[in-house]
Amino acid sequence: MRILLAGASGTIGTALIRQLETNHEVRRLVRRAPKGPQEVRWDPSAGELDVDAVDWADAVINLSGAGIAGGLWTRSYRETLYSSRILPTRTLVDAMRKAANPPAVFISQSASGYYGDRGDEVLTESSSSGGTLLADICRRWEAEALRAPDTVRVVLARTGIVMSEKGGALPKLLTPIRFFAGTSLGSGRQWWPWISLDDEVRALEFLLTAPLSGPVNLSAPAPATLDAITLHLGEAFHRPVWFRVPGLILTTVIGQLAFELLLVSSRMEPRALTRAGFTFGEPTPEALAGWVHRTVTS
């Protein structure tokens, strides 16, 4: 397939390119001058994208968005969280609507934050949205993607907490564990909808041809509480998990970011993905811990 990728420079995008380029032709959208034929310049803040780039593509994958933990949630950064997701998605969709031959599929990133803080409730693709800031961002983000032409199969990839040794939540959990200072956060009973980076990129490739549209939860089939995840990581590295940081301290120090990123509980299940036949490489917390140990120590 010919794939146009937005958001190629992030942790997921970098790994996804390596996965896709073995079987597909990939062009990356960049905001600087292109360095070769596999790059296409665009300016999503101004809504500028050459329609020919979309006409060329069989599929468009949109991973654009400023990091949720990229800064304190000041008013300015909250606006960045919205605009860095909505404007690129709008620009891609507008180009599709103008294209003579729109792509067959549009995979637009969303997030587990869509569901908000839901305690022990099992969350499938049909579950309602939550009341948090991230839930509002996701609703608006998804609404932009669904403006794509009727001929385009739109997949809303509601990605959970991606576990990668190169970024995100995992290094923040793993570093203290390796130094005998393993820590859990808040009550530890909050459900984290985790997924390994390998499974994340394989799932995105799977969605290029799988007969799915609309929301698709991207998380491991065995959801786990944060306590369970940290304990399994500790066991894999033969380290104890000694400490707990109270939620009150986290929210006092870093505010709403701490609550929405670390303390919300989202017991998300990838029902659509598993029913479509996707097989996870790391389906359980134990498998995740083993994969992390092999990756870090290899």
Coordinates of C-alpha atoms in Angstrom, one line a residue:
M1 CA 0.0 0.0 0.0
R2 CA 1.0 3.7 -0.4
I3 CA 0.7 5.3 3.0
L4 CA 0.8 8.9 4.0
L5 CA 1.9 9.4 7.6
A6 CA 1.4 12.4 9.8
G7 CA 3.2 12.5 13.2
A8 CA 6.1 10.3 12.1
S9 CA 8.7 11.8 14.5
G10 CA 7.2 10.6 17.8
T11 CA 7.8 7.3 19.6
I12 CA 4.9 5.5 17.9
G13 CA 5.5 7.1 14.5
T14 CA 9.2 6.2 14.4
A15 CA 8.5 2.6 15.3
L16 CA 5.6 2.4 12.9
I17 CA 7.7 3.6 9.9
R18 CA 10.1 0.7 10.6
Q19 CA 7.2 -1.7 10.7
L20 CA 5.5 -0.4 7.5
E21 CA 8.5 0.2 5.3
T22 CA 9.2 -3.6 5.1
N23 CA 5.9 -4.1 3.2
H24 CA 4.6 -0.7 2.0
E25 CA 5.6 2.6 0.5
V26 CA 5.5 5.4 3.1
R27 CA 5.6 9.1 2.7
R28 CA 6.0 11.3 5.8
L29 CA 4.4 14.7 6.3
V30 CA 6.9 17.2 7.6
R31 CA 6.7 20.9 8.6
R32 CA 10.2 21.8 7.2
A33 CA 11.7 21.6 3.7
P34 CA 11.5 17.9 2.5
K35 CA 14.8 16.0 2.5
G36 CA 13.8 13.6 -0.3
P37 CA 10.9 12.2 -2.3
Q38 CA 9.6 10.3 0.8
E39 CA 8.7 13.5 2.6
V40 CA 5.9 16.0 1.9
R41 CA 5.8 19.4 3.4
W42 CA 2.6 20.7 5.0
D43 CA 1.5 23.4 7.4
P44 CA -1.5 22.1 9.5
S45 CA -1.7 25.3 11.6
A46 CA -2.5 27.1 8.3
G47 CA -4.5 24.3 6.8
E48 CA -2.1 23.8 4.0
L49 CA -1.5 20.4 2.3
D50 CA -1.1 19.6 -1.4
V51 CA -4.1 17.6 -2.4
D52 CA -1.8 15.5 -4.7
A53 CA -0.3 14.0 -1.6
V54 CA -3.6 12.6 -0.5
D55 CA -4.5 11.5 -4.0
W56 CA -1.4 9.4 -4.1
A57 CA -2.2 7.5 -0.9
D58 CA -4.1 4.3 -0.4
A59 CA -4.2 5.0 3.3
V60 CA -3.6 8.0 5.6
I61 CA -2.4 7.5 9.2
N62 CA -2.6 10.5 11.5
L63 CA -0.6 10.4 14.7
S64 CA -0.3 14.2 15.2
G65 CA -0.5 15.8 18.6
A66 CA 1.6 17.5 21.2
G67 CA 2.7 15.2 24.1
I68 CA 0.1 15.0 26.9
A69 CA 3.0 15.2 29.4
G70 CA 4.9 17.7 27.3
G71 CA 4.5 20.5 29.8
L72 CA 2.4 21.7 32.7
W73 CA -1.2 22.2 31.8
T74 CA -1.2 26.0 31.7
R75 CA -4.0 27.6 29.7
S76 CA -1.6 28.0 26.8
Y77 CA -0.6 24.4 26.8
R78 CA -4.2 23.2 27.0
E79 CA -4.9 25.2 23.9
T80 CA -1.8 23.5 22.3
L81 CA -3.2 20.0 23.2
Y82 CA -6.4 20.8 21.4
S83 CA -5.0 22.6 18.3
S84 CA -2.1 20.1 17.7
R85 CA -4.7 17.4 17.3
I86 CA -7.7 19.1 15.7
L87 CA -5.9 21.3 13.1
P88 CA -3.8 18.5 11.5
T89 CA -6.8 16.2 11.4
R90 CA -8.9 19.0 9.9
T91 CA -6.2 19.7 7.3
L92 CA -6.0 16.0 6.3
V93 CA -9.8 15.6 6.0
D94 CA -10.2 18.8 4.0
A95 CA -7.6 17.5 1.6
M96 CA -9.5 14.2 1.3
R97 CA -12.7 16.0 0.6
K98 CA -11.0 17.9 -2.3
A99 CA -9.1 14.8 -3.7
A100 CA -10.2 13.2 -6.9
N101 CA -9.3 9.8 -5.4
P102 CA -9.5 9.9 -1.6
P103 CA -7.7 7.1 0.3
A104 CA -9.5 3.9 1.1
V105 CA -8.8 4.2 4.8
F106 CA -8.0 6.9 7.3
I107 CA -6.6 5.8 10.7
S108 CA -6.8 8.7 13.0
Q109 CA -5.2 8.5 16.4
S110 CA -7.4 9.0 19.5
A111 CA -6.8 7.9 23.1
S112 CA -8.1 6.0 26.1
G113 CA -8.6 9.4 27.6
Y114 CA -11.9 9.4 25.7
Y115 CA -13.5 7.4 28.5
G116 CA -12.3 9.6 31.4
D117 CA -12.2 8.3 35.0
R118 CA -14.4 5.2 35.2
G119 CA -13.3 3.2 38.2
D120 CA -13.8 -0.6 37.6
E121 CA -16.3 -0.2 34.7
V122 CA -15.3 -2.3 31.7
L123 CA -14.9 0.0 28.7
T124 CA -15.5 -1.2 25.2
E125 CA -15.8 0.7 22.0
S126 CA -19.5 1.3 22.7
S127 CA -19.0 2.9 26.1
S128 CA -19.8 6.6 26.5
S129 CA -17.2 9.3 26.8
G130 CA -16.1 10.8 30.1
G131 CA -16.0 14.2 31.7
T132 CA -12.3 15.0 31.8
L133 CA -10.3 17.5 29.7
L134 CA -8.7 14.6 27.7
A135 CA -12.2 13.2 27.0
D136 CA -13.3 16.5 25.5
I137 CA -10.1 16.7 23.4
C138 CA -10.7 13.2 22.1
R139 CA -14.4 13.8 21.3
R140 CA -13.5 16.9 19.2
W141 CA -10.5 15.1 17.7
E142 CA -12.7 12.2 16.6
A143 CA -15.4 14.5 15.3
E144 CA -12.9 16.1 12.9
A145 CA -11.8 12.6 11.6
L146 CA -15.4 11.6 11.0
R147 CA -15.8 14.5 8.5
A148 CA -13.9 12.4 6.0
P149 CA -15.7 11.5 2.7
D150 CA -18.2 8.6 2.9
T151 CA -16.0 6.5 0.7
V152 CA -13.2 6.5 3.3
R153 CA -13.2 3.9 6.0
V154 CA -12.4 5.9 9.1
V155 CA -10.8 4.1 12.1
L156 CA -10.5 6.0 15.4
A157 CA -7.6 4.3 17.1
R158 CA -8.2 4.9 20.9
T159 CA -4.7 4.1 22.0
G160 CA -4.0 3.4 25.7
I161 CA -0.7 3.9 27.6
V162 CA 2.0 2.7 25.2
M163 CA 4.8 1.0 26.9
S164 CA 8.2 1.7 25.3
E165 CA 11.7 1.9 26.8
K166 CA 12.3 5.0 24.7
G167 CA 9.6 7.2 26.1
G168 CA 6.3 7.7 27.8
A169 CA 5.3 6.1 31.1
L170 CA 7.5 3.0 31.2
P171 CA 10.9 4.7 31.8
K172 CA 9.4 6.7 34.7
L173 CA 8.2 3.4 36.3
L174 CA 11.3 1.4 35.4
T175 CA 14.2 3.6 36.4
P176 CA 13.3 3.7 40.1
I177 CA 12.6 0.0 40.1
R178 CA 16.1 -0.7 38.7
F179 CA 17.6 1.4 41.5
F180 CA 15.7 -0.5 44.3
A181 CA 13.3 2.4 44.7
G182 CA 10.2 1.0 42.9
T183 CA 7.2 3.3 43.2
S184 CA 3.5 3.1 42.6
L185 CA 1.3 6.1 42.3
G186 CA -1.9 7.1 44.1
S187 CA -4.0 4.2 45.3
G188 CA -2.4 1.9 42.7
R189 CA -5.9 0.4 42.1
Q190 CA -6.5 2.5 39.0
W191 CA -6.7 0.6 35.8
W192 CA -4.1 1.4 33.2
P193 CA -5.0 0.5 29.6
W194 CA -1.5 -0.4 28.7
I195 CA -0.1 -1.8 25.4
S196 CA 3.4 -2.6 24.3
L197 CA 4.9 -0.5 21.6
D198 CA 5.4 -3.6 19.4
D199 CA 1.7 -4.5 19.7
E200 CA 0.7 -0.9 19.1
V201 CA 2.5 -0.7 15.7
R202 CA 1.4 -4.1 14.7
A203 CA -2.2 -3.2 15.5
L204 CA -2.0 0.0 13.4
E205 CA -0.7 -2.0 10.4
F206 CA -3.5 -4.6 11.0
L207 CA -6.1 -1.8 10.8
L208 CA -5.0 -0.9 7.3
T209 CA -6.8 -3.9 5.9
A210 CA -9.0 -5.2 8.8
P211 CA -12.8 -4.8 8.2
L212 CA -13.2 -2.3 11.1
S213 CA -14.4 1.3 11.2
G214 CA -15.2 3.7 13.9
P215 CA -13.6 3.5 17.4
V216 CA -11.1 0.7 18.0
N217 CA -9.6 0.3 21.4
L218 CA -5.8 -0.3 21.3
S219 CA -4.8 -1.8 24.6
A220 CA -3.8 -5.2 25.8
P221 CA -6.5 -7.8 26.3
A222 CA -5.6 -8.2 30.0
P223 CA -6.1 -4.8 31.6
A224 CA -4.2 -4.4 34.8
T225 CA -4.0 -2.0 37.8
L226 CA -1.0 0.2 38.2
D227 CA 0.0 -1.9 41.3
A228 CA 0.0 -5.1 39.2
I229 CA 2.1 -3.5 36.5
T230 CA 4.7 -2.2 38.8
L231 CA 4.9 -5.5 40.8
H232 CA 5.4 -7.5 37.6
L233 CA 8.1 -5.1 36.4
G234 CA 9.8 -5.5 39.8
E235 CA 9.7 -9.3 39.7
A236 CA 11.1 -9.3 36.1
F237 CA 14.1 -7.3 37.4
H238 CA 14.3 -9.0 40.8
R239 CA 13.6 -5.7 42.5
P240 CA 11.1 -4.8 45.3
V241 CA 8.5 -2.1 44.9
W242 CA 8.9 -0.2 48.2
F243 CA 7.1 3.1 47.9
R244 CA 3.9 4.8 47.0
V245 CA 3.4 8.5 46.1
P246 CA 0.0 9.7 47.4
G247 CA -2.3 11.1 44.8
L248 CA -2.7 14.3 46.8
I249 CA 1.1 15.0 46.5
L250 CA 1.0 14.4 42.7
T251 CA -2.0 16.7 42.1
T252 CA -0.5 19.4 44.4
V253 CA 2.8 19.3 42.5
I254 CA 1.7 19.0 38.9
G255 CA -2.0 19.7 39.1
Q256 CA -4.7 18.3 36.7
L257 CA -2.0 16.7 34.6
A258 CA -1.3 14.2 37.4
F259 CA -4.9 13.3 37.8
E260 CA -5.8 12.8 34.1
L261 CA -2.5 11.1 33.1
L262 CA -1.6 9.0 36.2
L263 CA -4.6 8.6 38.5
V264 CA -7.7 8.1 36.3
S265 CA -8.9 4.6 36.0
S266 CA -9.8 3.2 32.5
R267 CA -10.5 -0.5 32.4
M268 CA -10.4 -0.6 28.6
E269 CA -10.8 -3.8 26.6
P270 CA -9.8 -4.2 22.9
R271 CA -13.0 -6.0 21.9
A272 CA -13.2 -4.9 18.3
L273 CA -9.5 -5.7 17.7
T274 CA -9.6 -9.2 19.2
R275 CA -12.9 -10.1 17.4
A276 CA -11.3 -9.1 14.1
G277 CA -8.5 -11.7 14.7
F278 CA -5.6 -9.6 15.9
T279 CA -3.1 -11.6 18.0
F280 CA -1.2 -9.8 20.8
G281 CA 2.5 -10.5 21.3
E282 CA 2.4 -9.2 24.9
P283 CA -1.2 -9.9 26.1
T284 CA -0.6 -9.9 29.9
P285 CA 1.3 -7.9 32.5
E286 CA 3.6 -10.8 33.0
A287 CA 4.4 -11.0 29.2
L288 CA 4.9 -7.2 29.2
A289 CA 7.4 -7.4 32.0
G290 CA 9.3 -10.2 30.3
W291 CA 9.3 -8.2 27.0
V292 CA 10.6 -5.1 28.9
H293 CA 13.4 -7.1 30.5
R294 CA 14.5 -8.7 27.2
T295 CA 14.4 -5.3 25.5
V296 CA 16.3 -3.4 28.1
T297 CA 19.0 -6.0 28.8
S298 CA 19.6 -7.2 25.2

